Amino acid sequence: MQCRNICEMLSPYIDDMLESSQVVEVEEHIAVCAACRLEYDKLRAAVELVRGLPEVLPPSEFHEDLLQKLQSLPAHSVTDSPTVWIRRLAWGKWSKTLAVAVVLFLTIGVTAFWYGNKEGGLPGSAFQLSVGQNIDDRGERYGGDAGDDGRDLETAQKTAKNAQEQTAKDTKATEQVETEKNAARDQDTGQGNLAAPGVSVSNKQLAVSRETGEEPVTAAGDDNPGSTAAGGDQVSRDLVALEGKPVGDDSLFSMMAAPRDDLGDVAIMENNSLPAATELTATLTLNTQPNAVTDWSATAGRYGGFVETEPQQTGEYWVLRVPTGNVDGFIKELNNLGQVDIQSNTRDIAVDLKRAEERLNMLQEQEKALVAQGAGQTESDAVGTAELDALREQITLQQRALEESQKDVNFAKINLYVK
Amino acid sequence: MYLPDEVLVRKTINGDLDAFDELVRRYEGKIYGLAYRFMGNHADASDLAQDTFIRVYQALAGFRGDASFSTWLYRIAANICRDELRKRQRRRSVSIDEMIDASPANVPTADGSYSPEETVQRREVQSQVQFCLNELSSDHRLVLVMREIQGLSYEEIASALQCSMGTVKSRISRARSALKDKMIKEGELLSSSDRLNAKGGKTNAMS
């Protein structure tokens, strides 16, 4: 093999775009030919240097400037543009809706799955446990928060514990609900759709609680009395739990409510954009004596935040997490302590969030399909169960990833250098 | 709650500017980054990225969906970048050197793992790399920015540049070779790179 031919293959070799036989050729050649080896090293180094260039973000005014230009385009003067602008100004409110929507999304997903499960006659206890576990983890993760988050943490842990203890009882309750529902269906033969009621009820109720801000009323099943009564009651009790008062019997739903609980109200903040992760780097030159120690945990705690990592040695910095809506207040407090120099960085994670949700959705679909299949053929149970468990593990992981992203949206990361 | 690009495109065509706003949020970072690395400075990057989105908005009704929205967006951005350079070469009003910002852009905010000296050194290296990129032909630069910085696959690049996979393969190969030669000509860049890489620079998608 001539060196010239090898050189032509080096670039696709770097990108893993060669066939396996060609890969062998290249590797064997550069192992013995010093010139080609050097050529490869240099090429690779050049590529790495370009890949190592930092990401360049558009300046903060870029987006607004562009929108203004778009608004003033003559050909595309969009209908009722004043309304559009008013709506844009109200985007602070938008973001609350978004946070609620995440809860809603999970609620509907799991509700649909729960009903689907009952159809298949499986209790889905493994899944319930995994969700419970999940919340336990969250409790720990946010457990470092100072101050009044303690109560929330306790609630979350109690809820998770309840969930595990109640699993067996739930199975029984499930059967009971199933019987009730069957009876209802016999009476009300026009409505064959079993999965829909739960979904529509939860939908409606969440919508009510979101719009009015009051505790939802339990009469949601009104216009659909027969088949939705059982599901409606369950869901409405869930919403009571959502307000921070877990009720013993409805472990499954109160678990879903927990995320909102333990993030606390501060987490649903005045974010003025779509999901974006904010990162600030602040250098603080203290007015006071250098050896005067500031309790950053308490300071961040006053703004609903917490210390993520502490500096281990000089030259390192504090990583604080503060709810996005409270960052301004926190910065003001920093200004009182000394001279502050701030660099801000906002990373749009809408795409990441979307991917994570799509994946979660897909996994839950798969799970539903698997459960539906398993109902017909009991002999392949062992194989099916293992597959289902693996799938559920993935779902839990995915939910965690989603929570992580959500945390980046809710809590700004502040890298704080103290001089 | 998260709508696919194609749904947002349809809503935009029906007059929903909020839908387009969402599309812009999704891609402005990428398109701005492409324009910045292609032109080498913020002023031009801002202009070109804005032009890209305005042209996309105006041409949206003609988007047939034969490629994904993102690929189509890259295609328009690539055309705008190339057109701009062609215009300038005709006018010859600005030399390439002047186009590059004196200071390297948006060096990531203070990174605890580097000392101040190392940070300064890295910035210097980064601005040299940008300089070498800007010395390449526009085709080579474009293909390298798409591949190495934006991490697009060969297929995506072929679709964005409307050429065959074979062309993309050979263009990337030649562009890398040209870049390597420039870096060698620039002196220290490649000899010092080993040390810097060993420290673990940001690695983009390698696949």
XYZ file of C-alpha atoms in Angstrom:
626
model
C 0.000 0.000 0.000
C 1.373 3.356 -1.011
C 1.698 6.148 1.493
C -0.307 8.468 -0.740
C -3.321 6.185 -0.614
C -3.051 5.942 3.132
C -2.895 9.714 3.490
C -6.163 10.020 1.625
C -7.797 7.705 4.110
C -6.574 9.503 7.223
C -9.367 12.064 7.341
C -12.228 9.584 7.051
C -10.283 7.390 9.478
C -10.461 10.185 12.071
C -14.225 10.338 11.567
C -14.644 6.586 11.698
C -15.983 6.654 8.165
C -13.865 3.809 6.726
C -14.848 0.242 6.160
C -13.350 -2.177 8.625
C -10.885 -3.590 6.089
C -9.616 -0.075 5.368
C -9.298 0.646 9.065
C -7.009 -2.363 9.393
C -4.954 -1.172 6.410
C -4.494 2.278 7.899
C -3.663 1.041 11.361
C -1.169 -1.524 10.118
C 0.492 1.060 7.916
C 0.865 3.844 10.455
C 2.227 1.352 12.927
C 5.252 0.803 10.702
C 5.556 3.987 8.589
C 6.903 6.893 10.650
C 6.120 9.498 7.983
C 2.453 8.547 7.755
C 2.234 8.258 11.510
C 3.513 11.838 11.829
C 1.094 12.983 9.152
C -1.771 11.380 11.044
C -0.696 12.908 14.365
C -0.512 16.402 12.875
C -3.859 16.057 11.136
C -5.454 14.770 14.275
C -3.935 17.588 16.346
C -5.217 20.190 13.872
C -8.708 18.704 14.081
C -8.582 18.650 17.875
C -7.550 22.289 17.987
C -10.569 23.322 15.941
C -12.862 21.082 17.956
C -11.488 22.650 21.116
C -12.622 26.135 20.157
C -15.144 27.375 22.705
C -18.788 27.686 21.877
C -19.695 31.211 20.842
C -22.998 32.520 22.124
C -24.957 35.315 20.526
C -24.938 38.564 22.506
C -27.922 39.121 24.761
C -29.540 41.700 22.502
C -29.355 39.441 19.457
C -32.731 37.833 19.976
C -34.695 41.001 20.630
C -33.043 42.800 17.725
C -33.984 39.977 15.417
C -37.571 39.929 16.627
C -37.847 43.635 16.069
C -36.586 43.241 12.535
C -39.051 40.434 11.919
C -41.903 42.535 13.261
C -41.078 45.357 10.906
C -40.964 43.188 7.800
C -43.535 44.581 5.384
C -44.436 41.444 3.467
C -45.025 39.341 6.538
C -46.753 41.786 8.862
C -48.199 39.135 11.107
C -51.823 39.546 12.095
C -52.595 41.276 15.377
C -48.981 41.914 16.199
C -49.794 44.109 19.251
C -51.309 41.041 20.883
C -48.193 39.100 20.088
C -46.123 41.728 21.835
C -48.325 41.837 24.871
C -48.056 38.097 25.058
C -44.319 38.277 24.792
C -44.162 40.776 27.610
C -46.157 38.324 29.663
C -43.651 35.565 29.170
C -42.756 35.708 32.804
C -46.157 34.181 33.391
C -45.551 31.749 30.567
C -42.739 30.060 32.363
C -44.956 29.169 35.315
C -47.282 27.467 32.926
C -44.312 25.626 31.572
C -43.373 24.292 34.975
C -46.955 23.180 35.525
C -46.939 21.620 32.088
C -44.007 19.405 33.023
C -45.952 18.111 36.010
C -49.002 17.728 33.799
C -47.018 15.849 31.195
C -45.728 13.343 33.707
C -49.142 13.046 35.331
C -50.886 12.255 32.091
C -48.150 9.910 30.974
C -48.167 7.896 34.173
C -51.945 8.053 34.534
C -52.406 6.661 31.062
C -49.841 4.001 31.840
C -51.562 3.192 35.133
C -54.877 2.648 33.466
C -53.182 0.713 30.720
C -51.672 -1.496 33.362
C -54.977 -2.235 34.936
C -56.249 -3.304 31.576
C -53.405 -5.772 31.373
C -54.112 -7.009 34.897
C -50.598 -6.168 36.108
C -50.136 -4.104 39.246
C -46.948 -2.456 37.989
C -45.457 -2.474 41.438
C -41.902 -2.387 40.158
C -42.645 0.846 38.419
C -44.253 2.351 41.468
C -41.254 1.433 43.542
C -38.925 2.946 41.051
C -40.851 6.192 41.138
C -40.796 6.157 44.894
C -37.076 5.571 44.871
C -36.713 8.405 42.484
C -38.328 10.805 44.870
C -36.207 9.544 47.688
C -33.188 10.504 45.649
C -34.592 13.919 44.956
C -35.152 14.412 48.608
C -31.487 13.785 49.202
C -30.361 15.930 46.381
C -32.299 18.972 47.398
C -31.937 18.082 51.031
C -28.980 20.374 51.500
C -31.242 23.417 51.245
C -31.138 25.653 54.226
C -34.161 26.781 56.177
C -37.765 25.975 55.558
C -37.249 23.334 52.913
C -36.999 20.840 55.699
C -40.718 20.425 55.862
C -40.948 19.759 52.154
C -38.198 17.222 52.345
C -39.967 15.441 55.140
C -43.155 15.408 53.120
C -41.401 13.996 50.110
C -39.718 11.265 52.081
C -42.900 10.370 53.868
C -44.654 10.205 50.549
C -42.004 7.959 49.081
C -42.118 5.697 52.118
C -45.871 5.570 51.939
C -45.564 4.579 48.352
C -43.427 1.580 49.101
C -45.539 0.392 51.977
C -48.727 0.909 50.089
C -47.788 -0.961 46.985
C -49.445 -4.173 48.081
C -52.534 -2.379 49.291
C -52.657 -0.499 46.027
C -52.844 -3.672 44.066
C -55.935 -4.573 45.989
C -57.374 -1.118 45.518
C -56.655 -1.361 41.843
C -58.705 -4.503 41.569
C -61.510 -2.827 43.400
C -61.496 0.176 41.133
C -61.407 -2.166 38.185
C -64.554 -3.899 39.439
C -66.289 -0.598 39.975
C -65.340 0.515 36.554
C -66.584 -2.641 34.945
C -69.906 -2.176 36.696
C -70.042 1.384 35.519
C -69.261 0.306 31.999
C -72.128 -2.138 32.039
C -74.458 0.684 32.863
C -72.970 3.116 30.481
C -72.301 1.074 27.377
C -71.943 4.082 25.100
C -68.529 4.861 26.503
C -66.104 2.112 25.757
C -62.933 4.131 26.149
C -61.342 3.142 29.408
C -58.074 4.984 29.263
C -59.582 8.313 28.329
C -61.579 9.201 31.442
C -58.621 9.295 33.756
C -56.703 11.405 31.359
C -59.479 13.816 30.662
C -60.313 14.214 34.309
C -56.784 14.890 35.379
C -56.463 17.273 32.524
C -59.504 19.204 33.469
C -58.684 19.323 37.111
C -55.179 20.501 36.624
C -56.491 23.109 34.263
C -58.907 24.295 36.906
C -56.309 24.487 39.613
C -53.948 26.283 37.305
C -56.372 28.936 36.209
C -57.994 29.736 39.497
C -55.089 29.014 41.764
C -57.495 27.469 44.234
C -57.736 23.977 45.496
C -59.578 21.937 42.957
C -63.053 20.728 43.692
C -63.759 17.048 43.656
C -66.805 17.169 41.428
C -64.889 16.871 38.197
C -66.674 13.748 37.057
C -69.986 15.551 36.897
C -70.711 15.516 33.220
C -69.499 11.975 32.895
C -70.767 10.304 36.026
C -70.640 6.606 35.257
C -67.223 5.531 34.139
C -65.135 8.377 35.493
C -66.319 8.434 39.065
C -63.618 6.156 40.409
C -60.779 7.674 38.452
C -61.955 11.193 39.118
C -62.021 10.703 42.822
C -58.554 9.243 42.780
C -57.176 12.098 40.783
C -58.812 14.756 42.901
C -57.316 13.242 46.009
C -54.037 13.396 44.257
C -54.461 17.100 43.909
C -55.098 17.498 47.577
C -51.791 15.782 48.093
C -50.278 18.130 45.590
C -50.976 20.946 47.995
C -48.661 19.297 50.476
C -51.055 17.111 52.445
C -50.397 13.528 51.451
C -53.312 11.217 52.068
C -52.539 7.679 53.064
C -54.271 5.729 50.356
C -53.334 7.493 47.179
C -49.653 6.865 47.198
C -49.226 6.591 43.484
C -50.579 9.990 42.673
C -49.110 11.816 45.594
C -45.743 10.591 44.417
C -46.260 12.384 41.201
C -47.162 15.480 43.081
C -43.993 15.364 45.103
C -41.628 16.961 42.596
C -43.545 20.203 42.789
C -43.573 19.930 46.502
C -39.930 19.529 47.157
C -38.766 22.051 44.631
C -40.880 24.461 46.596
C -42.734 27.495 45.344
C -39.535 29.382 44.749
C -38.672 27.009 41.952
C -41.522 28.237 39.835
C -39.981 31.541 39.243
C -40.146 34.604 37.087
C -38.160 33.200 34.256
C -38.520 35.496 31.298
C -37.699 33.032 28.560
C -38.218 29.518 27.388
C -36.119 26.839 29.072
C -32.628 28.137 29.387
C -29.884 27.353 31.824
C -28.318 30.401 33.385
C -24.765 30.416 34.599
C -23.144 33.393 36.270
C -19.553 33.881 37.194
C -19.151 36.453 39.926
C -15.907 37.723 41.347
C -16.434 39.355 44.701
C -13.844 41.599 46.307
C -14.932 41.848 49.932
C -15.140 45.221 51.697
C -14.599 43.599 55.056
C -11.497 41.949 56.492
C -10.375 39.076 54.322
C -10.624 36.667 57.223
C -14.252 37.535 57.936
C -16.154 34.456 56.853
C -19.473 34.705 55.081
C -21.889 31.837 55.521
C -22.793 31.286 51.886
C -25.118 28.463 52.710
C -27.249 30.807 54.802
C -26.984 33.638 52.285
C -28.068 31.443 49.395
C -30.717 29.933 51.658
C -32.324 33.310 52.142
C -32.973 33.349 48.407
C -34.225 29.785 48.297
C -30.888 28.530 46.996
C -28.147 26.252 48.260
C -24.453 25.511 48.016
C -23.657 22.892 45.412
C -19.908 22.654 45.953
C -17.481 24.419 48.248
C -13.959 25.451 47.342
C -11.515 22.836 48.560
C -8.450 25.020 48.291
C -7.547 28.610 47.514
C -8.144 29.689 43.950
C -11.237 27.541 43.627
C -14.748 28.910 43.750
C -18.120 28.316 45.312
C -20.845 26.850 43.169
C -24.185 28.115 44.364
C -27.622 27.360 43.038
C -30.200 30.089 43.327
C -33.721 30.017 41.879
C -33.588 31.896 38.600
C -36.173 34.426 39.747
C -34.159 35.340 42.837
C -30.791 35.848 41.184
C -31.185 39.625 41.003
C -31.854 39.860 44.713
C -28.887 37.649 45.462
C -26.592 39.769 43.291
C -27.792 42.883 45.116
C -26.790 41.284 48.384
C -23.366 40.516 46.909
C -23.048 44.171 46.002
C -23.561 45.073 49.643
C -20.662 42.847 50.623
C -18.149 44.276 48.247
C -17.277 44.957 44.663
C -18.757 42.449 42.262
C -17.787 41.634 38.724
C -20.305 39.480 36.874
C -20.284 37.492 33.685
C -23.507 35.905 32.596
C -24.086 32.987 30.305
C -27.409 31.613 29.194
C -27.636 28.271 27.515
C -30.770 27.324 25.694
C -31.718 23.824 26.743
C -35.085 23.685 25.066
C -33.721 21.128 22.640
C -32.225 18.968 25.399
C -35.470 19.049 27.319
C -37.432 18.169 24.253
C -35.196 15.227 23.454
C -35.396 13.942 27.000
C -39.165 14.180 26.979
C -39.528 12.549 23.612
C -37.353 9.697 24.760
C -39.337 9.303 27.966
C -42.531 9.331 25.988
C -41.204 6.677 23.650
C -40.079 4.454 26.503
C -43.449 4.721 28.162
C -45.129 3.821 24.900
C -42.911 0.761 24.632
C -43.736 -0.177 28.167
C -47.437 0.114 27.508
C -47.128 -2.018 24.413
C -45.171 -4.628 26.323
C -47.709 -4.754 29.113
C -50.511 -5.122 26.602
C -48.658 -7.997 24.911
C -47.905 -9.753 28.173
C -51.583 -9.923 29.034
C -52.251 -12.421 26.249
C -49.463 -14.945 26.758
C -48.707 -15.928 30.320
C -46.105 -18.587 29.482
C -43.529 -16.031 28.300
C -43.896 -14.114 31.546
C -40.343 -14.513 32.802
C -38.803 -13.115 29.636
C -41.405 -10.369 29.453
C -40.856 -9.340 33.048
C -37.109 -9.013 32.623
C -37.638 -6.915 29.534
C -40.175 -4.794 31.339
C -37.865 -4.257 34.283
C -35.058 -3.123 31.993
C -37.442 -0.748 30.293
C -38.623 0.663 33.585
C -35.082 1.195 34.706
C -34.511 3.224 31.574
C -37.639 5.214 32.294
C -36.370 6.050 35.759
C -33.016 7.133 34.365
C -34.727 9.257 31.772
C -36.923 10.878 34.378
C -33.817 11.755 36.333
C -32.178 13.270 33.290
C -35.291 15.345 32.762
C -35.237 16.487 36.359
C -31.584 17.481 36.008
C -32.379 19.623 33.010
C -35.348 21.073 34.790
C -33.103 21.902 37.717
C -30.808 23.818 35.377
C -33.810 25.837 34.251
C -35.140 26.465 37.733
C -31.852 27.128 39.479
C -29.240 29.450 38.088
C -25.697 28.260 38.654
C -23.477 30.854 40.251
C -19.725 30.393 40.275
C -18.499 32.672 43.008
C -14.905 33.706 43.497
C -14.299 35.455 46.778
C -11.230 37.647 47.145
C -45.696 20.801 25.017
C -42.499 20.615 22.954
C -43.504 20.772 19.363
C -41.346 19.340 16.606
C -39.716 21.849 14.272
C -42.056 20.940 11.464
C -45.140 21.796 13.526
C -43.632 25.141 14.473
C -42.905 25.752 10.808
C -46.549 25.147 9.940
C -47.727 27.429 12.730
C -45.360 30.143 11.556
C -46.708 29.882 8.036
C -50.177 30.363 9.517
C -49.051 33.628 11.065
C -47.967 32.548 14.544
C -44.846 34.589 15.217
C -44.398 32.976 18.624
C -43.838 29.671 16.858
C -41.060 31.234 14.811
C -39.657 32.793 17.942
C -39.353 29.303 19.384
C -37.538 28.093 16.269
C -35.137 31.007 16.553
C -34.441 30.152 20.178
C -33.675 26.595 19.243
C -31.166 27.441 16.552
C -29.798 30.940 17.115
C -26.822 29.622 19.083
C -25.843 27.201 16.330
C -26.312 29.645 13.486
C -24.548 32.423 15.336
C -21.678 30.074 16.142
C -21.411 29.031 12.510
C -21.408 32.644 11.332
C -18.896 33.669 13.975
C -16.410 30.938 13.176
C -16.893 31.572 9.485
C -16.424 35.344 9.627
C -14.200 35.605 12.690
C -15.929 38.515 14.424
C -19.106 39.338 16.292
C -20.372 42.220 14.164
C -20.441 40.135 10.996
C -21.719 37.085 12.850
C -24.659 39.093 14.188
C -25.515 40.472 10.762
C -25.246 37.153 8.976
C -27.145 35.184 11.611
C -29.937 37.748 11.601
C -30.030 37.768 7.806
C -30.272 33.996 7.897
C -33.327 33.978 10.154
C -34.994 36.778 8.224
C -34.483 34.935 4.976
C -35.723 31.724 6.535
C -38.824 33.522 7.750
C -39.529 34.969 4.341
C -38.893 31.716 2.530
C -40.694 29.502 5.000
C -43.771 29.095 2.834
C -41.516 27.470 0.244
C -40.068 24.956 2.698
C -41.178 21.632 1.276
C -39.881 19.407 3.997
C -37.666 17.278 1.744
C -34.888 17.881 4.278
C -35.228 18.533 7.981
C -35.790 22.120 9.033
C -32.354 22.320 10.643
C -30.632 21.147 7.471
C -32.591 23.657 5.455
C -31.598 26.358 7.929
C -27.927 25.417 7.598
C -28.276 25.494 3.834
C -29.536 29.067 3.930
C -26.902 30.099 6.458
C -24.156 28.570 4.301
C -25.402 30.414 1.222
C -25.544 33.702 3.083
C -22.024 33.254 4.432
C -20.612 32.434 1.020
C -22.489 35.282 -0.665
C -21.181 37.736 1.875
C -17.617 36.665 1.333
C -17.997 36.832 -2.423
C -19.368 40.351 -2.133
C -16.420 41.397 -0.026
C -13.883 39.842 -2.294
C -15.333 41.834 -5.151
C -15.162 45.055 -3.167
C -11.899 44.131 -1.482
C -12.720 46.701 1.135
C -11.799 44.610 4.137
C -8.782 42.428 4.435
C -9.216 39.085 6.078
C -6.965 40.112 8.960
C -9.148 43.078 9.815
C -12.186 40.864 9.888
C -10.929 38.864 12.822
C -11.587 40.298 16.238
C -8.445 41.308 18.037
C -9.643 39.488 21.124
C -10.907 35.959 20.961
C -14.622 35.680 21.444
C -16.547 34.349 24.372
C -13.804 32.455 25.991
C -15.748 30.281 28.399
C -16.217 31.901 31.758
C -13.566 31.311 34.351
C -12.693 27.675 34.460
C -11.325 26.445 37.754
C -9.122 23.831 36.144
C -6.834 26.356 34.466
C -4.454 28.822 36.007
C -4.521 32.428 34.749
C -1.365 31.772 32.716
C -2.885 28.732 31.103
C -6.069 30.669 30.356
C -4.101 33.385 28.613
C -2.183 30.762 26.689
C -5.352 28.974 25.647
C -6.876 32.205 24.417
C -3.791 32.855 22.380
C -3.998 29.380 20.846
C -7.709 29.817 20.138
C -7.194 33.070 18.345
C -4.426 31.501 16.268
C -6.726 28.616 15.358
C -9.400 31.106 14.319
C -6.802 32.953 12.278
C -5.826 29.768 10.463
C -9.478 28.981 9.783
C -9.957 32.394 8.247
C -7.001 31.832 5.955
C -8.711 28.882 4.295
C -10.963 29.115 1.278
C -14.609 29.714 2.089
C -15.587 26.177 1.039
C -12.948 24.627 3.252
C -13.764 26.864 6.169
C -17.467 26.202 5.908
C -17.097 22.455 5.768
C -14.703 22.463 8.730
C -16.935 24.657 10.875
C -19.880 22.399 10.143
C -17.944 19.227 10.810
C -15.581 20.055 13.672
C -17.425 22.800 15.532
C -21.070 22.100 14.844
C -20.525 18.347 14.798
C -22.719 17.716 11.758
C -22.536 14.296 10.138
C -21.316 13.795 6.565
C -24.933 13.246 5.490
C -26.131 16.456 7.096
C -23.319 18.422 5.530
C -24.049 16.897 2.120
C -27.671 17.914 2.473
C -26.868 21.411 3.704
C -24.301 22.066 0.993
C -26.340 20.243 -1.632
C -23.526 18.048 -2.794
C -22.725 14.333 -2.755
C -21.284 12.379 0.152
C -18.150 11.764 -1.922
C -17.675 15.483 -2.371
C -18.133 16.104 1.345
C -15.621 13.387 2.185
C -12.938 14.713 -0.101
C -13.636 18.333 0.788
C -13.287 17.630 4.506
C -10.091 15.718 3.810
C -8.589 18.535 1.750
C -9.774 21.202 4.176
C -8.128 19.414 7.094
C -4.944 19.014 5.162
C -4.939 22.719 4.255
C -5.649 23.652 7.858
C -2.815 21.472 9.089
C -0.419 23.096 6.596
C -1.517 26.555 7.741
C -0.967 25.604 11.343
C 2.488 24.294 10.609
C 3.247 27.530 8.779
C 1.964 29.475 11.765
C 4.766 27.954 13.782
C 4.121 26.751 17.278
C 0.490 25.800 17.000
C 0.890 22.136 16.239
C 3.928 21.530 18.391
C 2.284 23.055 21.456
C -1.040 21.484 20.776
C -0.115 18.115 22.216
C 0.408 19.556 25.633
C -2.855 21.493 25.491
C -4.784 18.543 24.266
C -3.358 16.401 26.999
C -4.927 18.843 29.424
C -8.246 17.950 27.845
C -9.754 20.575 25.622
C -13.483 20.586 24.997
C -14.175 17.697 22.686
C -17.015 18.063 20.284
C -18.857 15.104 18.836
C -16.240 12.845 17.376
C -18.390 10.388 15.539
